[in-house]
């Protein structure tokens, strides 16, 4: 038995697994597979290969196959799982139920990093830079207690003997190894040590939905042992290759058009059209299926495959219900490596809502909100909790799906519900849609304490509004004085965002396919404040942009749940001019304009790019050392916002009301500071009051959750601003983009 340098094992048994096929009876069981049947193997291809060329990068060369096995994630996973099996550490932690409040008490305010955009000190790796003692002292001063590293393991693909670059910002993982471009495992462990010394935690990523086209996929194409079971991939017999499109020279696969997809579905090979095509682009990605070219197998047969990918062609989807459970083993191994070997506290589950697909009787295949996704997430999240960690999911589906998956799966969910809504409120100066999303979330059962309320991350401003546009497309909602259907509501909100934030309104915010808008938080604000070009944003505009940025921080931080922000937020970065990243966005992925490089601590002030080559972005606020010497800076004022959040433990409180408001630009959130204990009905009441408009306003806060004849105190200043009257209301005044953190006094004042 040969041991791999990264923990994997290669066995001497090179026997080849003959493929089996799960089929379904079209007449009696049109919706799903009915039984597992055996049948005579399909006729073998007449194309034969000899096994003689030691230089060949294909299955004819045993050395090449061995080399791929040494790179494979599945091989690593098998070794990692054996090392933990039967150990007492696997039984020390509760794991059955998600616990958002426990997770928040571990890590409440997150800094979300992005590896390829961080400018480091000369000669310093990305992971060493994240573990810089000086940086963590600043994080601790500001109130940040966790760092989400972003994806740092090797990603992209393998072609021949060579690694190919990532096609999706390192979310197409192909290895459990740390990418040398970002550092080493020792660097990662040093980061976790420094974080711990400053009361912080480190959060890593796993991707349960797909891999890149690395060693595991190449071995799957070769039909090697269990590897085809990792993926949703189907072998197409040679006699039906006419159903497949030709693969252009220099490429290994081609996306199916809708006609090819339908033809293969009619022939019973694939389940056909899915509920939607994410990243749809005419001529580039018209379906969720791609076909490979001819690939020589380890048994001498040449095959062509069709494989599923929800996202890009280089991200083949993992099959969670293959009889080998190879995909599940791969993902669990990756998770255990991060939590055990790298000593992280938590994991982000990327693309975890797309783990089950099933043929439907009519219409598209069932691919979103599938029970298998819930079951798979339960397994992943339970394993994470079992070894003492927690997890959060980025699940952009209907609120019921977020709720149901969260009941047994990840401890926390990314707040896709309210993020487009608060951008809409800022862009229009009207919080009506934001109030609707907040109330609907409470009604459906998605408690804000279970959400990660974030400013910018590496992704676009998502405006798909899946809840309104899919399951609830025909439901009626009150909006702007009338009742409109969910699909119409989603269309109105999307159009408002496009009109206010892109095109003639702001040529620097770019549309990203059908998913959303590529932008930074600062550029959303700049567009809302009427700046049409990057050059139009002058130094004299920074104060207004900073005020609105702090308003959005208050919205996200002064409610239950996690608060997250990025370096692009801390430094107030604007998008890159499109011509600076032309080669990256020419394929349609405009998100690269929002990922400008940045230097948090002035460690390399002369650097024009990050070590990965991303151009430096324009910062409106300056570096953290600059800001922390200026009491009026964004970071210094954010420090006050987060100190109030921590002092009153609002992160683990309960949201009890989102009342109507006296001015369209106002938003009022009412919370009970009960630590999540619903029996504490006499717990202190807290009110967050925000002004999303650029004008000073006076209004009235009214809520049935208030207590008459109690004083209301401003927690920041310590001053009493008024008293709740017998109508359960009190007046407030707010400057443009201002916010108030108010407390209702425990006792009625003396007459």
XYZ file of C-alpha atoms in Angstrom:
751
model
C 0.000 0.000 0.000
C 1.403 3.376 -1.014
C 0.894 6.399 1.242
C 0.332 9.816 -0.281
C 2.196 12.912 0.887
C -1.117 14.651 1.654
C -2.768 11.807 3.493
C -4.305 9.848 0.601
C -3.710 6.128 0.007
C -3.255 4.254 -3.249
C -4.094 0.553 -3.170
C -2.537 -2.111 -5.288
C -5.946 -3.222 -6.466
C -6.434 -1.598 -9.887
C -9.601 -3.494 -10.771
C -12.186 -1.470 -12.665
C -15.760 -1.062 -11.526
C -18.181 -1.955 -14.286
C -20.783 0.803 -14.507
C -24.311 0.125 -13.337
C -27.326 2.206 -14.151
C -30.351 3.278 -12.108
C -33.306 3.367 -14.487
C -36.993 4.151 -14.086
C -40.100 2.738 -15.704
C -41.400 5.495 -17.987
C -44.932 4.164 -18.006
C -45.576 3.130 -14.433
C -43.218 5.419 -12.525
C -42.743 8.642 -14.519
C -41.671 10.781 -11.538
C -38.751 8.928 -10.004
C -36.572 5.788 -10.144
C -38.630 2.726 -9.255
C -35.972 0.102 -8.633
C -32.410 -0.869 -9.240
C -32.179 -3.184 -12.225
C -29.276 -4.997 -13.809
C -29.001 -5.386 -17.517
C -26.544 -6.561 -20.108
C -23.710 -4.054 -20.572
C -23.878 -1.807 -23.602
C -21.750 -2.751 -26.529
C -18.134 -1.724 -26.011
C -16.639 0.911 -28.257
C -14.539 -0.462 -31.069
C -11.945 2.208 -30.454
C -9.007 0.525 -28.713
C -5.840 1.908 -27.143
C -2.593 0.267 -26.162
C -1.073 0.766 -22.735
C 2.467 1.607 -23.703
C 3.266 5.325 -23.839
C 4.747 6.500 -20.475
C 4.370 10.137 -21.543
C 0.674 9.958 -22.335
C -1.686 11.949 -20.146
C -4.537 9.484 -20.440
C -5.723 6.138 -19.142
C -3.219 4.256 -21.334
C -0.475 5.334 -18.930
C -0.655 3.702 -15.460
C 1.734 6.365 -14.137
C -0.710 9.100 -15.136
C -3.589 7.302 -13.423
C -1.450 6.909 -10.281
C -0.561 10.609 -10.424
C -4.244 11.552 -10.567
C -5.019 9.254 -7.655
C -2.409 11.085 -5.576
C -4.206 14.397 -6.267
C -7.735 13.169 -5.630
C -9.952 14.514 -2.858
C -11.759 11.183 -2.551
C -8.484 9.444 -1.733
C -7.719 12.013 0.964
C -11.244 11.708 2.345
C -10.956 7.964 2.808
C -7.775 8.373 4.866
C -9.139 11.256 6.966
C -12.312 9.381 7.815
C -10.406 6.264 8.884
C -8.265 8.376 11.203
C -11.315 9.676 13.097
C -13.429 6.557 13.064
C -13.850 5.048 16.523
C -12.274 7.998 18.339
C -13.877 9.365 21.545
C -13.704 12.906 20.140
C -16.551 11.961 17.805
C -19.023 11.644 20.717
C -18.366 14.702 22.858
C -20.681 17.255 21.266
C -24.430 17.496 20.631
C -25.147 17.529 16.928
C -28.795 16.778 16.106
C -30.203 20.300 16.175
C -28.848 23.581 14.790
C -28.045 26.167 17.439
C -27.754 29.662 15.996
C -27.207 31.361 19.346
C -24.373 29.036 20.296
C -22.741 29.784 16.955
C -23.181 33.537 17.451
C -21.662 33.384 20.919
C -18.646 31.719 19.297
C -18.358 34.300 16.511
C -20.701 37.288 16.268
C -19.000 39.817 13.946
C -17.262 38.400 10.901
C -14.685 39.783 8.531
C -15.152 38.078 5.167
C -11.867 37.964 3.278
C -11.170 37.190 -0.376
C -7.788 35.576 -1.053
C -6.908 36.934 -4.470
C -7.692 40.549 -3.549
C -5.657 41.053 -0.370
C -2.428 43.023 -0.762
C 0.127 41.637 1.697
C 3.466 42.754 3.028
C 6.328 41.923 0.593
C 7.035 38.194 0.735
C 4.059 37.495 3.017
C 1.497 34.840 2.101
C -2.217 35.569 2.181
C -2.764 33.323 5.199
C 0.182 34.869 7.063
C -1.276 38.304 6.292
C -4.660 37.279 7.724
C -2.859 36.056 10.837
C -0.850 39.257 11.223
C -0.709 40.270 14.893
C -1.142 43.962 14.021
C -4.265 43.232 11.970
C -5.878 41.222 14.780
C -5.205 43.992 17.283
C -7.158 46.321 14.973
C -9.937 43.781 14.513
C -10.206 43.461 18.285
C -10.408 47.259 18.683
C -13.159 47.494 16.072
C -15.136 44.552 17.483
C -14.491 41.871 14.857
C -14.185 38.396 16.383
C -14.030 36.047 13.385
C -12.390 35.844 9.986
C -13.923 33.947 7.100
C -10.894 33.107 4.974
C -12.689 32.488 1.713
C -11.671 29.499 -0.430
C -7.937 28.809 -0.100
C -7.584 25.229 -1.281
C -6.389 24.299 -4.756
C -9.103 24.964 -7.335
C -9.615 24.924 -11.075
C -8.860 21.803 -13.053
C -6.322 19.420 -14.528
C -5.640 19.107 -18.255
C -3.005 16.543 -19.069
C -0.251 16.928 -16.495
C -0.970 20.609 -15.870
C -3.188 22.456 -13.425
C -5.618 24.915 -15.005
C -6.833 28.077 -13.224
C -10.075 28.475 -11.321
C -13.137 29.431 -13.349
C -15.088 30.750 -10.342
C -12.901 32.515 -7.821
C -11.581 29.288 -6.218
C -15.048 27.863 -5.577
C -14.253 25.021 -8.008
C -12.133 23.102 -5.486
C -10.067 20.130 -6.654
C -7.918 19.313 -3.619
C -7.712 19.313 0.159
C -4.283 20.961 -0.137
C -3.854 24.680 0.525
C -3.100 26.493 -2.709
C 0.607 27.485 -2.516
C -0.414 30.894 -3.865
C -2.111 31.537 -0.502
C 0.292 29.806 1.870
C 0.640 26.480 3.631
C -1.210 24.409 6.207
C 1.257 25.726 8.802
C 0.275 29.273 7.803
C -3.375 28.372 8.274
C -2.756 26.883 11.709
C -0.746 29.957 12.685
C -3.747 32.084 11.699
C -6.052 30.066 13.951
C -3.553 30.435 16.828
C -3.372 34.234 16.493
C -7.149 34.495 16.190
C -7.559 32.481 19.386
C -5.111 34.737 21.239
C -7.328 37.711 20.362
C -10.606 36.011 21.257
C -11.408 35.237 17.638
C -12.280 32.310 15.370
C -11.527 31.225 11.814
C -14.192 30.111 9.330
C -13.365 28.031 6.245
C -15.381 26.842 3.207
C -16.557 23.545 1.826
C -18.519 23.073 -1.386
C -21.067 20.245 -1.082
C -22.566 20.917 -4.510
C -19.667 20.595 -6.927
C -15.929 20.320 -7.506
C -13.708 21.629 -10.250
C -12.413 19.445 -13.061
C -9.514 18.081 -11.095
C -8.172 14.601 -10.529
C -11.495 13.276 -9.239
C -13.354 14.343 -12.372
C -10.618 13.092 -14.717
C -10.651 9.690 -12.990
C -14.448 9.674 -13.241
C -14.198 10.275 -17.004
C -11.849 7.280 -17.149
C -14.490 5.160 -15.332
C -11.989 4.417 -12.573
C -13.447 2.543 -9.583
C -15.903 4.667 -7.516
C -15.024 7.991 -9.106
C -17.954 8.210 -11.586
C -20.216 7.917 -8.521
C -19.008 11.299 -7.283
C -20.873 13.143 -10.032
C -24.196 13.403 -11.823
C -22.715 11.984 -15.016
C -24.172 9.582 -17.549
C -22.295 7.501 -20.101
C -23.780 7.850 -23.584
C -23.334 4.712 -25.758
C -21.332 5.199 -28.921
C -24.335 4.428 -31.118
C -26.039 7.537 -29.696
C -23.122 9.953 -29.927
C -25.109 11.601 -32.695
C -27.287 13.092 -29.950
C -24.249 14.950 -28.620
C -22.753 18.170 -29.969
C -19.177 18.178 -31.232
C -16.564 19.442 -28.812
C -14.430 22.208 -30.351
C -10.683 21.737 -30.666
C -8.858 22.669 -27.485
C -11.851 22.101 -25.173
C -12.841 19.071 -23.130
C -16.613 19.649 -23.043
C -19.396 21.709 -24.582
C -22.654 22.974 -23.108
C -25.811 21.349 -24.444
C -28.322 23.564 -26.177
C -32.007 23.071 -25.361
C -32.578 20.807 -28.365
C -29.766 18.432 -27.366
C -30.977 18.482 -23.776
C -34.488 17.545 -24.890
C -33.211 14.820 -27.210
C -31.158 13.144 -24.504
C -34.063 13.412 -22.069
C -36.460 11.862 -24.597
C -33.986 9.006 -25.072
C -33.973 8.382 -21.324
C -30.360 9.332 -20.659
C -30.835 12.465 -18.555
C -33.697 14.035 -16.612
C -33.630 17.073 -18.876
C -34.499 20.667 -18.097
C -34.130 21.919 -14.524
C -36.170 24.602 -12.773
C -33.781 27.377 -13.802
C -30.442 27.904 -15.499
C -28.138 29.764 -13.129
C -25.599 31.999 -14.918
C -27.641 31.691 -18.114
C -25.828 33.214 -21.099
C -26.901 32.637 -24.746
C -24.367 30.607 -26.661
C -22.343 29.978 -23.508
C -24.642 28.352 -20.960
C -28.150 27.582 -22.179
C -28.724 24.453 -20.064
C -27.307 22.832 -16.930
C -25.726 19.968 -18.888
C -22.482 19.544 -20.805
C -21.061 16.727 -22.931
C -17.449 15.588 -22.841
C -15.373 14.636 -25.835
C -14.248 11.003 -26.236
C -12.266 9.888 -23.171
C -10.239 6.689 -22.927
C -11.126 4.596 -19.877
C -8.841 2.483 -17.722
C -10.467 -0.599 -19.263
C -9.510 0.391 -22.798
C -12.985 1.596 -23.745
C -13.592 5.096 -25.027
C -16.604 6.901 -23.602
C -18.472 10.158 -23.879
C -20.321 11.477 -20.856
C -23.022 14.026 -20.158
C -22.696 15.685 -16.758
C -24.743 18.108 -14.677
C -23.450 21.497 -13.522
C -25.741 24.011 -11.845
C -23.139 26.710 -12.228
C -20.257 26.863 -14.691
C -19.145 24.090 -17.011
C -15.996 23.627 -14.957
C -18.039 22.848 -11.822
C -19.481 19.322 -12.211
C -22.241 18.644 -9.682
C -21.822 16.099 -6.905
C -24.270 13.180 -6.746
C -25.406 12.677 -3.147
C -27.448 9.555 -3.851
C -25.114 7.396 -5.909
C -24.897 3.836 -4.516
C -21.151 4.261 -3.862
C -21.780 7.437 -1.815
C -18.467 8.595 -3.233
C -19.588 12.229 -3.411
C -20.699 12.219 0.222
C -17.380 10.698 1.282
C -15.456 13.346 -0.622
C -17.355 16.251 0.962
C -17.206 14.844 4.496
C -13.479 14.307 4.162
C -12.951 17.889 3.042
C -14.978 19.153 6.028
C -13.065 17.023 8.528
C -9.755 18.202 7.098
C -10.711 21.843 7.703
C -12.070 21.258 11.200
C -9.448 18.769 12.332
C -6.169 19.375 10.518
C -6.617 23.134 10.034
C -8.401 23.719 13.390
C -11.163 25.980 12.071
C -14.246 26.715 14.175
C -16.856 26.789 11.422
C -17.541 26.092 7.762
C -19.476 27.878 5.073
C -21.550 25.484 2.966
C -21.436 26.776 -0.592
C -24.009 25.713 -3.204
C -25.677 23.435 -0.660
C -29.247 23.959 -1.896
C -28.710 21.958 -5.072
C -27.943 18.472 -3.821
C -30.996 16.618 -5.126
C -32.463 16.305 -8.631
C -35.363 14.164 -9.730
C -37.371 13.653 -12.901
C -40.848 15.158 -12.810
C -43.992 13.868 -14.496
C -44.432 17.152 -16.329
C -42.355 20.270 -16.662
C -38.794 20.764 -15.451
C -36.993 18.342 -13.179
C -37.306 18.922 -9.454
C -33.975 20.551 -8.571
C -34.642 23.168 -5.878
C -36.100 22.630 -2.422
C -35.616 18.887 -2.860
C -35.814 16.760 0.330
C -32.457 15.191 -0.521
C -30.849 18.615 -0.121
C -32.335 18.842 3.364
C -31.158 15.328 4.211
C -27.645 15.926 2.879
C -27.360 19.223 4.729
C -28.503 17.492 7.906
C -25.660 15.011 7.512
C -23.018 17.657 6.780
C -24.078 20.042 9.538
C -24.435 17.206 12.051
C -20.912 16.025 11.286
C -19.591 19.573 11.745
C -21.379 19.923 15.100
C -20.267 16.443 16.128
C -16.627 17.530 16.001
C -17.379 20.811 17.809
C -17.873 23.310 14.983
C -20.798 25.129 13.408
C -21.807 25.884 9.838
C -23.629 28.469 7.768
C -25.207 28.179 4.352
C -25.542 30.486 1.374
C -28.947 29.316 0.222
C -30.718 31.645 -2.190
C -34.093 29.914 -2.317
C -37.609 30.590 -1.036
C -37.931 31.401 2.657
C -39.627 28.068 3.361
C -36.608 26.262 1.900
C -34.239 28.326 4.058
C -36.402 27.599 7.092
C -36.753 23.870 6.445
C -33.088 23.326 5.619
C -32.092 25.316 8.685
C -34.276 23.271 11.018
C -31.951 20.299 10.727
C -28.992 21.570 8.709
C -26.649 24.535 9.011
C -26.774 26.619 12.180
C -26.995 29.890 10.241
C -28.090 31.067 6.782
C -26.838 33.955 4.691
C -29.380 36.773 4.595
C -30.452 36.723 0.946
C -33.895 37.748 2.178
C -33.196 41.312 3.252
C -29.979 42.296 1.446
C -31.582 43.292 -1.873
C -34.410 44.890 0.117
C -32.186 47.221 2.137
C -30.330 48.204 -1.040
C -33.729 48.967 -2.579
C -34.659 51.059 0.469
C -31.451 53.059 0.123
C -31.827 53.492 -3.644
C -35.441 54.692 -3.417
C -35.516 56.310 0.034
C -38.514 54.090 0.823
C -38.462 51.103 3.200
C -41.785 49.560 2.155
C -40.298 46.498 0.456
C -37.752 46.050 3.254
C -40.550 46.039 5.831
C -42.382 43.449 3.725
C -39.349 41.123 3.576
C -38.716 41.444 7.324
C -42.341 40.716 8.203
C -42.656 37.843 5.746
C -39.495 36.291 7.166
C -40.967 36.371 10.680
C -44.299 34.978 9.468
C -42.670 32.104 7.560
C -40.491 31.225 10.535
C -37.047 32.420 9.468
C -35.922 34.077 12.688
C -33.376 36.877 12.079
C -31.142 35.356 14.768
C -30.494 32.474 12.349
C -29.219 34.793 9.609
C -25.826 36.199 8.645
C -26.633 39.860 7.961
C -23.884 40.973 5.616
C -22.747 44.015 3.725
C -20.607 43.144 0.698
C -18.926 39.830 0.036
C -17.193 38.477 -3.072
C -20.495 37.999 -4.917
C -22.883 40.238 -6.790
C -25.840 42.080 -5.257
C -28.279 39.238 -5.833
C -31.725 40.393 -6.946
C -33.274 37.133 -8.101
C -35.832 37.458 -5.272
C -36.455 33.728 -5.474
C -39.116 33.681 -2.753
C -41.375 36.056 -4.658
C -40.587 34.841 -8.156
C -41.019 31.065 -7.721
C -43.217 29.406 -5.087
C -45.102 32.637 -4.358
C -45.266 34.070 -7.873
C -49.096 34.088 -7.847
C -49.588 35.197 -4.225
C -50.774 38.756 -3.697
C -48.822 41.282 -1.634
C -49.618 44.879 -0.643
C -47.215 47.279 -2.339
C -47.479 50.943 -3.252
C -51.182 51.124 -2.538
C -52.302 48.002 -4.395
C -52.188 44.217 -4.283
C -49.716 42.727 -6.761
C -48.567 39.189 -7.517
C -45.218 37.987 -6.208
C -43.712 37.699 -9.689
C -44.778 41.241 -10.520
C -43.379 42.488 -7.210
C -40.024 40.858 -7.958
C -39.968 42.441 -11.416
C -40.733 45.900 -10.026
C -37.959 45.646 -7.417
C -35.416 44.393 -9.964
C -36.283 47.185 -12.364
C -36.018 49.787 -9.598
C -32.550 48.506 -8.718
C -31.445 48.495 -12.344
C -32.810 51.995 -12.964
C -31.295 53.484 -9.797
C -27.971 51.663 -9.625
C -26.790 50.837 -13.165
C -26.595 52.191 -16.702
C -27.029 55.931 -17.050
C -27.531 56.204 -13.277
C -24.117 54.621 -12.543
C -21.995 53.187 -15.340
C -19.612 51.518 -12.848
C -22.194 49.058 -11.446
C -22.571 46.245 -13.984
C -25.337 43.691 -14.448
C -24.213 40.112 -13.799
C -26.203 37.739 -16.033
C -29.686 37.316 -14.556
C -28.422 37.060 -10.981
C -27.843 40.624 -9.887
C -25.523 43.619 -9.990
C -21.729 43.635 -9.676
C -20.980 46.451 -7.240
C -19.526 47.376 -3.864
C -21.511 48.771 -0.941
C -19.846 52.138 -1.492
C -20.824 52.114 -5.178
C -24.466 51.276 -4.369
C -24.489 54.306 -2.085
C -22.723 56.499 -4.639
C -25.319 55.600 -7.262
C -28.183 56.210 -4.824
C -26.702 59.636 -4.119
C -26.603 60.529 -7.816
C -22.973 59.983 -8.877
C -23.091 58.655 -12.437
C -19.382 57.900 -13.008
C -16.405 56.954 -10.864
C -14.696 60.228 -11.725
C -17.750 62.117 -10.441
C -17.133 60.805 -6.911
C -14.984 63.471 -5.258
C -13.438 63.819 -1.801
C -16.244 66.138 -0.732
C -18.760 63.326 -1.295
C -17.078 60.881 1.077
C -18.851 62.100 4.240
C -22.301 61.438 2.777
C -21.251 58.032 1.440
C -19.761 57.108 4.816
C -22.945 58.150 6.647
C -25.094 55.914 4.450
C -22.561 53.082 4.785
C -22.799 53.308 8.584
C -26.592 53.288 8.290
C -26.415 49.945 6.463
C -24.008 48.672 9.124
C -26.492 49.687 11.822
C -29.323 47.866 10.041
C -27.296 44.659 9.877
C -25.640 44.910 13.306
C -28.524 46.220 15.421
C -30.748 43.168 15.058
C -30.377 39.521 16.127
C -27.982 37.389 14.085
C -24.412 37.558 12.821
C -23.053 40.795 11.338
C -20.538 40.412 8.501
C -18.522 42.837 6.413
C -15.564 42.758 4.060
C -12.386 44.713 3.416
C -14.247 46.447 0.598
C -16.592 47.764 3.300
C -13.931 48.629 5.880
C -11.931 50.632 3.339
C -14.856 51.987 1.311
C -13.665 50.591 -2.010
C -15.229 51.498 -5.333
C -15.449 49.073 -8.274
C -12.562 48.763 -10.679
C -12.959 50.412 -14.085
C -14.054 47.659 -16.465
C -11.039 48.115 -18.736
C -8.712 47.135 -15.866
C -10.230 43.645 -15.713
C -11.323 43.309 -19.325
C -9.814 39.837 -19.726
C -11.674 38.591 -16.655
C -15.117 39.945 -17.533
C -15.153 39.335 -21.289
C -16.843 35.960 -20.704
C -19.718 37.669 -18.901
C -18.577 37.390 -15.273
C -18.756 41.085 -14.406
C -18.254 40.394 -10.684
C -14.522 40.980 -11.106
C -15.100 44.750 -11.129
C -16.166 44.588 -7.475
C -13.152 42.569 -6.301
C -10.486 45.269 -6.332
C -7.267 44.610 -4.424
C -6.823 46.297 -1.054
C -4.216 46.800 1.659
C -5.814 46.751 5.099
C -2.797 47.799 7.158
C -0.593 49.744 4.697
C 1.760 46.788 4.595
C 2.720 47.394 0.964
C 1.631 50.912 -0.012
C 3.479 50.895 -3.342
C 1.826 47.710 -4.647
C -0.394 48.302 -7.670
C -1.846 44.789 -7.562
C -2.303 41.888 -5.192
C 0.065 38.950 -5.543
C -2.663 37.251 -7.604
C -2.682 40.171 -10.046
C -5.907 41.931 -9.059
C -5.557 45.717 -9.589
C -5.716 47.899 -6.480
C -9.132 49.514 -6.005
C -9.840 53.093 -5.014
C -10.444 53.440 -1.272
C -12.626 56.285 0.005
C -11.874 55.746 3.704
C -8.168 54.856 3.853
C -6.384 51.996 5.619
C -7.266 50.777 9.101
C -4.242 52.420 10.824
C -5.303 55.756 9.308
C -8.932 55.327 10.261
C -8.329 54.264 13.849
C -6.533 57.552 14.564
C -9.549 59.528 13.280
C -12.636 59.497 15.511
C -14.865 60.440 12.549
C -13.662 57.650 10.261
C -15.828 54.738 9.141
C -13.882 52.195 11.221
C -13.972 54.363 14.368
C -17.707 54.958 14.125
C -18.307 51.308 13.296
C -16.460 50.509 16.526
C -19.169 52.414 18.438
C -21.945 50.591 16.561
C -20.430 47.207 17.427
C -19.720 48.141 21.048
C -23.438 48.905 21.534
C -24.315 45.619 19.815
C -22.070 43.668 22.198
C -23.007 45.564 25.354
C -26.717 44.786 25.037
C -26.380 41.295 23.495
C -28.825 42.116 20.744
C -27.177 39.464 18.549
C -28.949 36.708 20.500
C -32.178 38.599 21.250
C -35.610 38.154 19.686
C -37.235 40.299 16.994
C -40.866 40.854 17.958
C -42.209 43.618 15.697
C -41.604 45.490 12.440
C -44.238 48.231 12.768
C -45.610 50.690 10.239
C -43.759 53.993 10.048
C -44.637 57.674 9.878
C -42.188 58.492 7.068
C -41.412 56.249 4.046
C -37.685 56.521 4.710
C -37.998 55.221 8.294
C -37.513 51.681 9.481
C -38.336 50.494 13.006
C -37.298 47.122 14.435
C -38.473 46.110 17.913
C -36.527 43.495 19.874
C -36.657 41.816 23.242
C -33.212 41.422 24.863
C -34.030 37.993 26.237
C -31.041 35.947 25.126
C -33.408 33.795 23.102
C -35.511 32.770 26.090
C -39.098 33.393 24.963
C -40.345 32.923 28.515
C -38.672 36.188 29.545
C -41.637 38.325 28.549
C -40.480 41.077 30.910
C -36.997 41.290 29.317
C -35.845 44.780 28.246
C -37.326 46.098 24.997
C -34.952 47.600 22.412
C -35.881 49.642 19.320
C -33.692 50.201 16.261
C -34.818 53.290 14.323
C -33.182 54.080 10.963
C -33.500 56.773 8.303
C -32.860 55.419 4.798
C -33.384 58.818 3.182
C -30.978 61.651 2.545
C -33.187 64.164 4.368
C -33.777 64.892 8.044
C -37.062 63.477 9.265
C -39.348 63.645 12.252
C -41.730 60.815 12.935
C -43.436 58.640 15.467
C -42.541 55.147 16.619
C -45.588 53.080 17.520
C -45.730 49.404 18.470
C -47.949 47.160 20.554
C -44.731 45.720 22.010
C -44.012 49.006 23.818
C -45.008 49.698 27.407
C -46.953 52.872 28.196
C -45.455 55.534 30.438
C -41.917 54.204 30.279
C -38.970 56.415 29.367
C -37.029 55.806 26.156
C -33.252 56.177 26.358
C -30.629 56.568 23.599
C -28.090 53.838 24.368
C -25.266 55.666 22.580
C -25.600 58.998 24.390
C -27.266 57.735 27.557
C -29.902 60.475 27.300
C -33.644 60.055 27.676
C -35.340 61.179 24.450
C -38.968 60.909 25.584
C -41.605 58.602 27.002
C -44.043 56.078 25.578
C -47.553 57.583 25.637
C -50.839 55.797 26.234
C -51.156 55.128 22.497
C -47.905 53.141 22.771
C -45.918 55.649 20.737
C -43.200 58.276 21.076
C -41.665 60.879 18.707
C -38.177 60.716 17.144
C -35.999 62.982 15.025
C -33.322 61.627 12.702
C -30.653 63.319 10.614
C -30.081 62.034 7.047
C -28.917 58.384 7.082
C -28.972 58.365 10.898
C -29.805 55.536 13.266
C -30.877 55.227 16.892
C -30.408 52.345 19.322
C -33.130 52.954 21.910
C -34.009 51.215 25.179
C -37.340 51.260 26.975
C -36.684 51.775 30.676
C -37.609 48.913 33.004
C -39.659 50.970 35.444
C -42.231 53.711 35.137
C -40.676 57.035 36.233
C -41.977 58.746 39.353
C -44.590 61.448 38.817
